[in-house]
């Protein structure tokens, strides 16, 4: 009789353990599903944000007509490119940026010196394009106002220097202080010879607002996912190129590979506008 009771107890314990294991398995599946759903949600949100960024301002400016004032020395299709570096550089780094974009500032902080070194040594020219997606996503006009001011600096031959000043002094993404023309003029004081009556008038009059808006429309029509967008000879390199994450070492290597067998530019300096 005692043996039968022991067998029943063992059987009950076995059934209890099996049930516990089933419960644990269900809990693991439930947690996996929650995590998977969260990942899908994040990816979906990223896709939506990218779509919003790519189309920000598109409807507002597609109907624009008539001549658009273009900054001195602007190049490329419709004069929407602000070039830094020599025309005959063997490779082209194309960068789309928004002066309110915090990731753009991080990109600049990480690669500013390297990009300048590559351009100055004639290995690349840099084609900058300006966008205003943060204005479109968060409201405000700081992206537009800063981009217009940068185009005004291009007229004075100081785009590159003023571009760097803006990123070094970028406000928080939600802080639209670049919408204040007086702040943009104040920052111009950091660039020798830039704060002139001509520059001030250009900033305050919004001389290149329509040009900036046209550039932002081109950004949306280009199918880019967000800023910054960085392309080396047309191939995306941010946040990675192929399986390699972007880094200073990788950027130099990619440029060297692209330039293999090709001579550097005859002059590293940016052409005068």
mmCIF file with all atom_site columns, C-alpha atoms in Angstrom, residues 99-100 105 108-109 112 146 161-173 175-178 183-184 186-191:
data_model
loop_
_atom_site.group_PDB
_atom_site.id
_atom_site.type_symbol
_atom_site.label_atom_id
_atom_site.label_alt_id
_atom_site.label_comp_id
_atom_site.label_asym_id
_atom_site.label_entity_id
_atom_site.label_seq_id
_atom_site.pdbx_PDB_ins_code
_atom_site.Cartn_x
_atom_site.Cartn_y
_atom_site.Cartn_z
_atom_site.occupancy
_atom_site.B_iso_or_equiv
_atom_site.pdbx_formal_charge
_atom_site.auth_seq_id
_atom_site.auth_comp_id
_atom_site.auth_asym_id
_atom_site.auth_atom_id
_atom_site.pdbx_PDB_model_num
ATOM 1  C CA . UNK A 1 99  ? 21.246 72.636 -39.463 1.00 0.00 ? 99  UNK A CA 1
ATOM 2  C CA . UNK A 1 100 ? 18.685 71.716 -36.752 1.00 0.00 ? 100 UNK A CA 1
ATOM 3  C CA . UNK A 1 105 ? 25.851 67.663 -35.690 1.00 0.00 ? 105 UNK A CA 1
ATOM 4  C CA . UNK A 1 108 ? 30.048 66.708 -38.235 1.00 0.00 ? 108 UNK A CA 1
ATOM 5  C CA . UNK A 1 109 ? 31.719 66.389 -34.831 1.00 0.00 ? 109 UNK A CA 1
ATOM 6  C CA . UNK A 1 112 ? 34.613 67.275 -39.771 1.00 0.00 ? 112 UNK A CA 1
ATOM 7  C CA . UNK A 1 146 ? 20.057 78.815 -40.905 1.00 0.00 ? 146 UNK A CA 1
ATOM 8  C CA . UNK A 1 161 ? 33.601 78.136 -42.108 1.00 0.00 ? 161 UNK A CA 1
ATOM 9  C CA . UNK A 1 162 ? 30.084 79.329 -41.283 1.00 0.00 ? 162 UNK A CA 1
ATOM 10 C CA . UNK A 1 163 ? 28.672 75.818 -41.795 1.00 0.00 ? 163 UNK A CA 1
ATOM 11 C CA . UNK A 1 164 ? 31.059 74.578 -39.097 1.00 0.00 ? 164 UNK A CA 1
ATOM 12 C CA . UNK A 1 165 ? 30.183 77.452 -36.749 1.00 0.00 ? 165 UNK A CA 1
ATOM 13 C CA . UNK A 1 166 ? 26.475 76.655 -37.030 1.00 0.00 ? 166 UNK A CA 1
ATOM 14 C CA . UNK A 1 167 ? 27.019 73.008 -36.128 1.00 0.00 ? 167 UNK A CA 1
ATOM 15 C CA . UNK A 1 168 ? 29.339 73.816 -33.254 1.00 0.00 ? 168 UNK A CA 1
ATOM 16 C CA . UNK A 1 169 ? 26.649 76.119 -31.852 1.00 0.00 ? 169 UNK A CA 1
ATOM 17 C CA . UNK A 1 170 ? 23.594 74.020 -32.707 1.00 0.00 ? 170 UNK A CA 1
ATOM 18 C CA . UNK A 1 171 ? 20.761 74.407 -30.170 1.00 0.00 ? 171 UNK A CA 1
ATOM 19 C CA . UNK A 1 172 ? 18.717 71.499 -28.859 1.00 0.00 ? 172 UNK A CA 1
ATOM 20 C CA . UNK A 1 173 ? 16.467 70.013 -31.533 1.00 0.00 ? 173 UNK A CA 1
ATOM 21 C CA . UNK A 1 175 ? 14.933 74.851 -29.441 1.00 0.00 ? 175 UNK A CA 1
ATOM 22 C CA . UNK A 1 176 ? 14.209 76.896 -32.565 1.00 0.00 ? 176 UNK A CA 1
ATOM 23 C CA . UNK A 1 177 ? 16.718 79.657 -31.783 1.00 0.00 ? 177 UNK A CA 1
ATOM 24 C CA . UNK A 1 178 ? 18.151 79.477 -35.308 1.00 0.00 ? 178 UNK A CA 1
ATOM 25 C CA . UNK A 1 183 ? 21.402 84.904 -33.559 1.00 0.00 ? 183 UNK A CA 1
ATOM 26 C CA . UNK A 1 184 ? 22.605 83.835 -37.006 1.00 0.00 ? 184 UNK A CA 1
ATOM 27 C CA . UNK A 1 186 ? 25.839 87.033 -34.094 1.00 0.00 ? 186 UNK A CA 1
ATOM 28 C CA . UNK A 1 187 ? 27.393 83.659 -34.996 1.00 0.00 ? 187 UNK A CA 1
ATOM 29 C CA . UNK A 1 188 ? 28.739 85.155 -38.215 1.00 0.00 ? 188 UNK A CA 1
ATOM 30 C CA . UNK A 1 189 ? 31.028 87.212 -36.007 1.00 0.00 ? 189 UNK A CA 1
ATOM 31 C CA . UNK A 1 190 ? 33.031 84.013 -35.435 1.00 0.00 ? 190 UNK A CA 1
ATOM 32 C CA . UNK A 1 191 ? 34.050 83.982 -39.113 1.00 0.00 ? 191 UNK A CA 1
#
